[in-house]
Short mmCIF file of C-alpha atoms in Angstrom, two decimals:
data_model
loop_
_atom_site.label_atom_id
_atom_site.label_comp_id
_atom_site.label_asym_id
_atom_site.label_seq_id
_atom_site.Cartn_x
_atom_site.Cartn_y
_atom_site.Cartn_z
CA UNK A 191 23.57 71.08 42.73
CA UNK A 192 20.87 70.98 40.51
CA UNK A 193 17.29 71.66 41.27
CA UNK A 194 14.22 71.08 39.64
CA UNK A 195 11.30 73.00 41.00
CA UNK A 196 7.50 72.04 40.07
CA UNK A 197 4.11 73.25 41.45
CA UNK A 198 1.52 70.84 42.35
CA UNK A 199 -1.97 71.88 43.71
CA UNK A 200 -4.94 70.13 45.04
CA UNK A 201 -8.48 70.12 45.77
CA UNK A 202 -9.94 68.52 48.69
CA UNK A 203 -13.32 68.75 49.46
CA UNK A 204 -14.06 68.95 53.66
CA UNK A 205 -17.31 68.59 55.19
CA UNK A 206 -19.40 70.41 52.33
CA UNK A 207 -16.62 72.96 51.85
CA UNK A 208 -14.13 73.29 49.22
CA UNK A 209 -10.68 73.64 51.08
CA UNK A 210 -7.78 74.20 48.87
CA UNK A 211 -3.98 72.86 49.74
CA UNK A 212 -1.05 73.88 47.67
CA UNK A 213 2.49 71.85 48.18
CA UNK A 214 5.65 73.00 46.13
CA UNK A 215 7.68 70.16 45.50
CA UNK A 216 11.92 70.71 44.86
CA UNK A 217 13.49 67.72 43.92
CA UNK A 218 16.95 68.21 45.60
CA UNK A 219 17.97 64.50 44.48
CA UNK A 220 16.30 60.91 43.88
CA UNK A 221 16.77 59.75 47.20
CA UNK A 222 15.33 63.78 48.57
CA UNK A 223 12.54 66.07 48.22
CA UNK A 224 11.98 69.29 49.58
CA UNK A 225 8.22 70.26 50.04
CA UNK A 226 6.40 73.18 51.53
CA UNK A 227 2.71 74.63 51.70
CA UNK A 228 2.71 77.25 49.99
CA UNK A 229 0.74 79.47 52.64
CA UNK A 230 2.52 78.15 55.44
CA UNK A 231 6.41 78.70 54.02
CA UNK A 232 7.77 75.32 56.86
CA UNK A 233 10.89 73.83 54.81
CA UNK A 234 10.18 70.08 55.00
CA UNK A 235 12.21 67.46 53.98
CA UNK A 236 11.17 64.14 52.69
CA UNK A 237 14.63 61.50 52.15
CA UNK A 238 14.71 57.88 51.39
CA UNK A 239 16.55 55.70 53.79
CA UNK A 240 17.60 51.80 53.64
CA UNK A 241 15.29 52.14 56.78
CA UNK A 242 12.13 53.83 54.69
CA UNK A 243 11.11 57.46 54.12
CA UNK A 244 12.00 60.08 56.46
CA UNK A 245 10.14 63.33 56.67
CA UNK A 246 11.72 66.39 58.88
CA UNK A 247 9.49 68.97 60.22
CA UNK A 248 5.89 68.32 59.37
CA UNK A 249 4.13 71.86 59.93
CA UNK A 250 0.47 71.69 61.19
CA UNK A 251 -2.42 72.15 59.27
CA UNK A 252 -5.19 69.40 58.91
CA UNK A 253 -5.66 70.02 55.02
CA UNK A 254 -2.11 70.50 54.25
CA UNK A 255 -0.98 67.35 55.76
CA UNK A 256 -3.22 65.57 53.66
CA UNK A 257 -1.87 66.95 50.59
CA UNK A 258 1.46 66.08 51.90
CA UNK A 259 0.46 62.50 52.79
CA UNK A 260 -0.81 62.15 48.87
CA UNK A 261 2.33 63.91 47.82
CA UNK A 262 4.77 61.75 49.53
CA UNK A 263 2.75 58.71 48.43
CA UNK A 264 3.17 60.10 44.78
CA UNK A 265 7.19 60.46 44.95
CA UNK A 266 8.02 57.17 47.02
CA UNK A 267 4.99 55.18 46.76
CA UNK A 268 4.78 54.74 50.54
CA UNK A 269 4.33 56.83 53.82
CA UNK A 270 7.33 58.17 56.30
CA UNK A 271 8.30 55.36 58.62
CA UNK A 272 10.52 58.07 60.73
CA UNK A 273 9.43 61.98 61.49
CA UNK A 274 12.56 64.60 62.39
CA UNK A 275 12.38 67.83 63.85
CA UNK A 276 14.94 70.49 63.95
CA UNK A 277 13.49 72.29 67.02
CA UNK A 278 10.29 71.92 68.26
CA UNK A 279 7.93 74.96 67.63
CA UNK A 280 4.81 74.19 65.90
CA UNK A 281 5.33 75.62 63.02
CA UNK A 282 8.43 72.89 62.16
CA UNK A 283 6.60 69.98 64.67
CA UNK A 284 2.68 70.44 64.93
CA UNK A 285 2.80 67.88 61.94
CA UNK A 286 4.50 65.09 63.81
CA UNK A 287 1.19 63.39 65.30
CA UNK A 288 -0.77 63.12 62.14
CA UNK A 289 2.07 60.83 60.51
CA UNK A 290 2.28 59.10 63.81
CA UNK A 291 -0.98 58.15 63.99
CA UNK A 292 -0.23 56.82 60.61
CA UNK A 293 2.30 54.44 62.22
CA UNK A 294 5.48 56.27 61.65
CA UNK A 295 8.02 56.95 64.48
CA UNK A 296 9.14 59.88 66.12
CA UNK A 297 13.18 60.07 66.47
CA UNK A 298 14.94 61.82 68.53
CA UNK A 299 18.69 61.10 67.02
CA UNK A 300 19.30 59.37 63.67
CA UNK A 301 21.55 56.91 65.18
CA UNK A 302 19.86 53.94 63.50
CA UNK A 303 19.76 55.91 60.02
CA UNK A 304 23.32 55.79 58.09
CA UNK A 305 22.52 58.17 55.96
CA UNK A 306 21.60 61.38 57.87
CA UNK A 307 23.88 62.77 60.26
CA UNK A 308 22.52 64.66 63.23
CA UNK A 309 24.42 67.45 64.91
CA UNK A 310 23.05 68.95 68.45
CA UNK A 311 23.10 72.85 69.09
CA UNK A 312 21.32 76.03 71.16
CA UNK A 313 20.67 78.74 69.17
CA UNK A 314 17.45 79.37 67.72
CA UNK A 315 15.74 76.94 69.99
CA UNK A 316 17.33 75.60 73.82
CA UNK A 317 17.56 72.19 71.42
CA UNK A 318 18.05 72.55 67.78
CA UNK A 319 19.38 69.97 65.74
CA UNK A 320 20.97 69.97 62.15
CA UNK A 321 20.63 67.25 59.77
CA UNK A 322 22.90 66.33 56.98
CA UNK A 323 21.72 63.91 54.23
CA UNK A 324 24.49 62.90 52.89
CA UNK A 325 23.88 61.03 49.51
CA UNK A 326 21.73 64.51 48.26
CA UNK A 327 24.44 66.39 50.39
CA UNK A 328 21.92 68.84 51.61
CA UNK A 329 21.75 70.07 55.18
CA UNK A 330 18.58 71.06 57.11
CA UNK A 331 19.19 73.54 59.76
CA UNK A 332 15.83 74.84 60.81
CA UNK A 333 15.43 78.49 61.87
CA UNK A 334 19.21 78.37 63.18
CA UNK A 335 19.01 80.08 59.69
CA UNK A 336 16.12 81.22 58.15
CA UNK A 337 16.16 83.30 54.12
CA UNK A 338 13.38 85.07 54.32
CA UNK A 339 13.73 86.90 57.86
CA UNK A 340 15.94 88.80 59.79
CA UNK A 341 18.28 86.23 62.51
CA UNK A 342 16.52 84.42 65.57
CA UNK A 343 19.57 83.84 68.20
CA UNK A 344 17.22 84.39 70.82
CA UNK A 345 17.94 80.78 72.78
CA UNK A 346 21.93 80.66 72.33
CA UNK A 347 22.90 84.09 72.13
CA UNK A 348 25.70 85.16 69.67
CA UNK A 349 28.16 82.61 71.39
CA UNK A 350 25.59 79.57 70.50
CA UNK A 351 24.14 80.86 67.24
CA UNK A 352 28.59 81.28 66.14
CA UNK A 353 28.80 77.70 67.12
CA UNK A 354 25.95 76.04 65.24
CA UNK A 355 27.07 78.21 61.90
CA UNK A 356 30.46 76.59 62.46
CA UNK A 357 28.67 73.14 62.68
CA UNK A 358 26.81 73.65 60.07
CA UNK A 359 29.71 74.54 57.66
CA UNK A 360 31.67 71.65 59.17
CA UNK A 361 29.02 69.49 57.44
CA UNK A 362 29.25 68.52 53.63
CA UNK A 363 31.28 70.54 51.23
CA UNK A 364 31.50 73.94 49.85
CA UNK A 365 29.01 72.70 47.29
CA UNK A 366 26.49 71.32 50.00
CA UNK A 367 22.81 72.82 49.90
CA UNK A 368 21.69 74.30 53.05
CA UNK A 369 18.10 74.00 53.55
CA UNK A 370 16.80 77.10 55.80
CA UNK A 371 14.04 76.88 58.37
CA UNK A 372 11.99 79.08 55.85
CA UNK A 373 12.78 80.54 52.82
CA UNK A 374 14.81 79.21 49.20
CA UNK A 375 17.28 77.17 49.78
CA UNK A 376 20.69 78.24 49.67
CA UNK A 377 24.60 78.13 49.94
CA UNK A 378 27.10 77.85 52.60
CA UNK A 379 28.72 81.16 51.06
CA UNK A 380 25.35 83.07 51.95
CA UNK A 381 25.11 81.32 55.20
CA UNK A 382 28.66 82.93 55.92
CA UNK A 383 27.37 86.59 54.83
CA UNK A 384 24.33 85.69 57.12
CA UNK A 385 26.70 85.08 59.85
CA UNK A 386 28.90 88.77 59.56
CA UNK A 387 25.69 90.82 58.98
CA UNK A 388 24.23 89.17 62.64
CA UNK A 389 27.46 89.92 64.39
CA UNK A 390 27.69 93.55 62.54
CA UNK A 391 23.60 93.76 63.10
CA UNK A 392 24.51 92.75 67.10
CA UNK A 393 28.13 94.79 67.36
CA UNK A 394 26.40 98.23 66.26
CA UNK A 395 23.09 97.56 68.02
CA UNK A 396 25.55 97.42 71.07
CA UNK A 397 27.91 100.03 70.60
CA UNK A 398 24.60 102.57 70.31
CA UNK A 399 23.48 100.62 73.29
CA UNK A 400 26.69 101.99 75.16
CA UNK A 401 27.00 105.44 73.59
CA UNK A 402 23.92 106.14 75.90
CA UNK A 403 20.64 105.61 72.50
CA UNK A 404 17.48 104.98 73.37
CA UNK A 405 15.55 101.65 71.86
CA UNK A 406 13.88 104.40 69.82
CA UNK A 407 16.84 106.03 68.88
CA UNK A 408 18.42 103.38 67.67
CA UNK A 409 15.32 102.34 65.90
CA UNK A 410 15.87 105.18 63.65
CA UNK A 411 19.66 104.75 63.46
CA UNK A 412 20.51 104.85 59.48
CA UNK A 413 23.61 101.86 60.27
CA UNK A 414 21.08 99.68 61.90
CA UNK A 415 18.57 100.47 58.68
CA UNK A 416 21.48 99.34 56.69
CA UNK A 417 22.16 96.22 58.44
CA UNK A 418 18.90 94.98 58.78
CA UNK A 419 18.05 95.74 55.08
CA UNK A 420 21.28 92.93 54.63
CA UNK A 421 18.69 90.09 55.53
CA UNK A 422 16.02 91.18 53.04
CA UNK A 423 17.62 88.84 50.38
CA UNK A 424 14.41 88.44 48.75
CA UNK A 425 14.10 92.51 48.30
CA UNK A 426 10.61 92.77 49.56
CA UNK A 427 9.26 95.93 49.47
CA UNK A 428 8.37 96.52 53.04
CA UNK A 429 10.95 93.23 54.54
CA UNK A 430 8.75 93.09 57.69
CA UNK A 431 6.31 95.18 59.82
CA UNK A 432 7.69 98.19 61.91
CA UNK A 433 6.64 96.34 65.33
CA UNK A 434 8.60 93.23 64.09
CA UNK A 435 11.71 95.60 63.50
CA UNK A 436 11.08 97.02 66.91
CA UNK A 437 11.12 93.56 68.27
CA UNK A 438 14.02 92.16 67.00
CA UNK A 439 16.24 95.53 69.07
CA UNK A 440 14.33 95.05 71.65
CA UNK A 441 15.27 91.28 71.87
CA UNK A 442 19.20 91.82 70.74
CA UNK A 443 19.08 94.44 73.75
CA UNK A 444 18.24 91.24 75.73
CA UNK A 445 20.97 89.23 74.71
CA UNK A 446 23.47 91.98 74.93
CA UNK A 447 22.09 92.76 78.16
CA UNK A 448 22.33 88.77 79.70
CA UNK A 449 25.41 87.95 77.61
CA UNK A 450 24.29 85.02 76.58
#
């Protein structure tokens, strides 16, 4: 699929104070845009339906939905009729009330829109959802999946997070664009790399677990470096801070521990 990226950036001035907003705008298709503030890093989707203009997870952020509102009005010369969320953290739904206000509806299934397919799962959140717009034949999956970070499983476990990868790649085709949470779009062949590194990162996290390591120990464990370097498909220097690192064994300890 092809994708044409372009950088738009504008200036809004807010009670006597020049506040700056910056949306990048991917065209993924004529009928789909992809658009995210570029210091807040929310993947959101804007798709025309027969129904009217869908957006999916409006982040929050009083200046930057204004920019988005102009930006949507520049691509489809009208406002979202219908807001989607994939879960319901702030950071994917704090947007949703600004476009309501506007007069556009909150859904909670796409049953009344043909062309976006909704599929139900637990894994990042207790209630994430996966949408599949199929005339661009990209799929949004929220932080179920997530480019620029290290997995987030925390809700389903490794039994729920298994089963919305499978739903996910049960949607489209090989060629389908999966749209992360956060971070560059990307293939169903990385999501399946994405999927063995988490159950490597969670199989060797447990077997030091059982061989008696402490949360330290394994923390300086040269396999789990390894692993966890896997998700730093960007190559950032430093991927994320040490306490984040820390966090993430801590919180696979948790899983492994309740076997969820």
């Amino acid at each position: 699929m092809k994708v044409t990226l372009f950088f738009i950036a504008c200036l809004f001035p807010f009670k006597g104070l020049a506040a700056t907003a910056e949306i990048l705008v991917t065209k993924l298709s004529n009928e789909a845009y992809l658009l995210k503030s570029a210091n807040y890093n929310t993947n959101i989707g804007a798709l025309k339906t027969s129904r009217g203009v869908v957006l999916i997870d409006p982040m929050p952020g009083e200046d930057n939905l204004r920019v988005l509102s102009k930006k949507l009005n520049g691509i489809y010369g009208s406002q979202p009729l219908f807001v989607l969320n994939t879960h319901q953290h702030d950071d994917h739904a704090g947007g949703n009330s600004y476009f309501m206000n506007a007069g556009a509806k909150l859904l909670s299934s796409t049953m009344e829109l043909a062309e976006i397919k909704t599929v139900e799962v637990k894994s990042h959140s207790s209630a994430d959802k996966v949408f599949f717009h199929r005339s661009s034949n990209s799929i949004f999956v929220g932080d179920i999946y997530d480019t620029n970070w290290h997995p987030t499983f925390y809700a389903g476990g490794v039994a729920g997070f298994v089963g919305a990868v499978d739903a996910i790649l049960g949607l489209g085709d090989e060629s389908s664009l999966i749209i992360p949470g956060h971070g560059k779009p990307t293939s169903k062949e990385e999501l399946k790399k994405f999927r063995k590194n988490t159950l490597d990162w969670v199989s060797k996290v447990k077997a030091l677990k059982e061989s008696g390591m402490s949360l330290s120990e394994i923390q300086q464990d040269d396999q789990i470096k390894s692993i966890f370097q896997r998700f730093n498909v960007e190559n950032r220097a430093v991927f994320v801070p040490e306490k984040a690192f820390i966090r993430f064994i801590e919180r696979t300890l948790t899983v492994i521990d309740s076997a969820v």
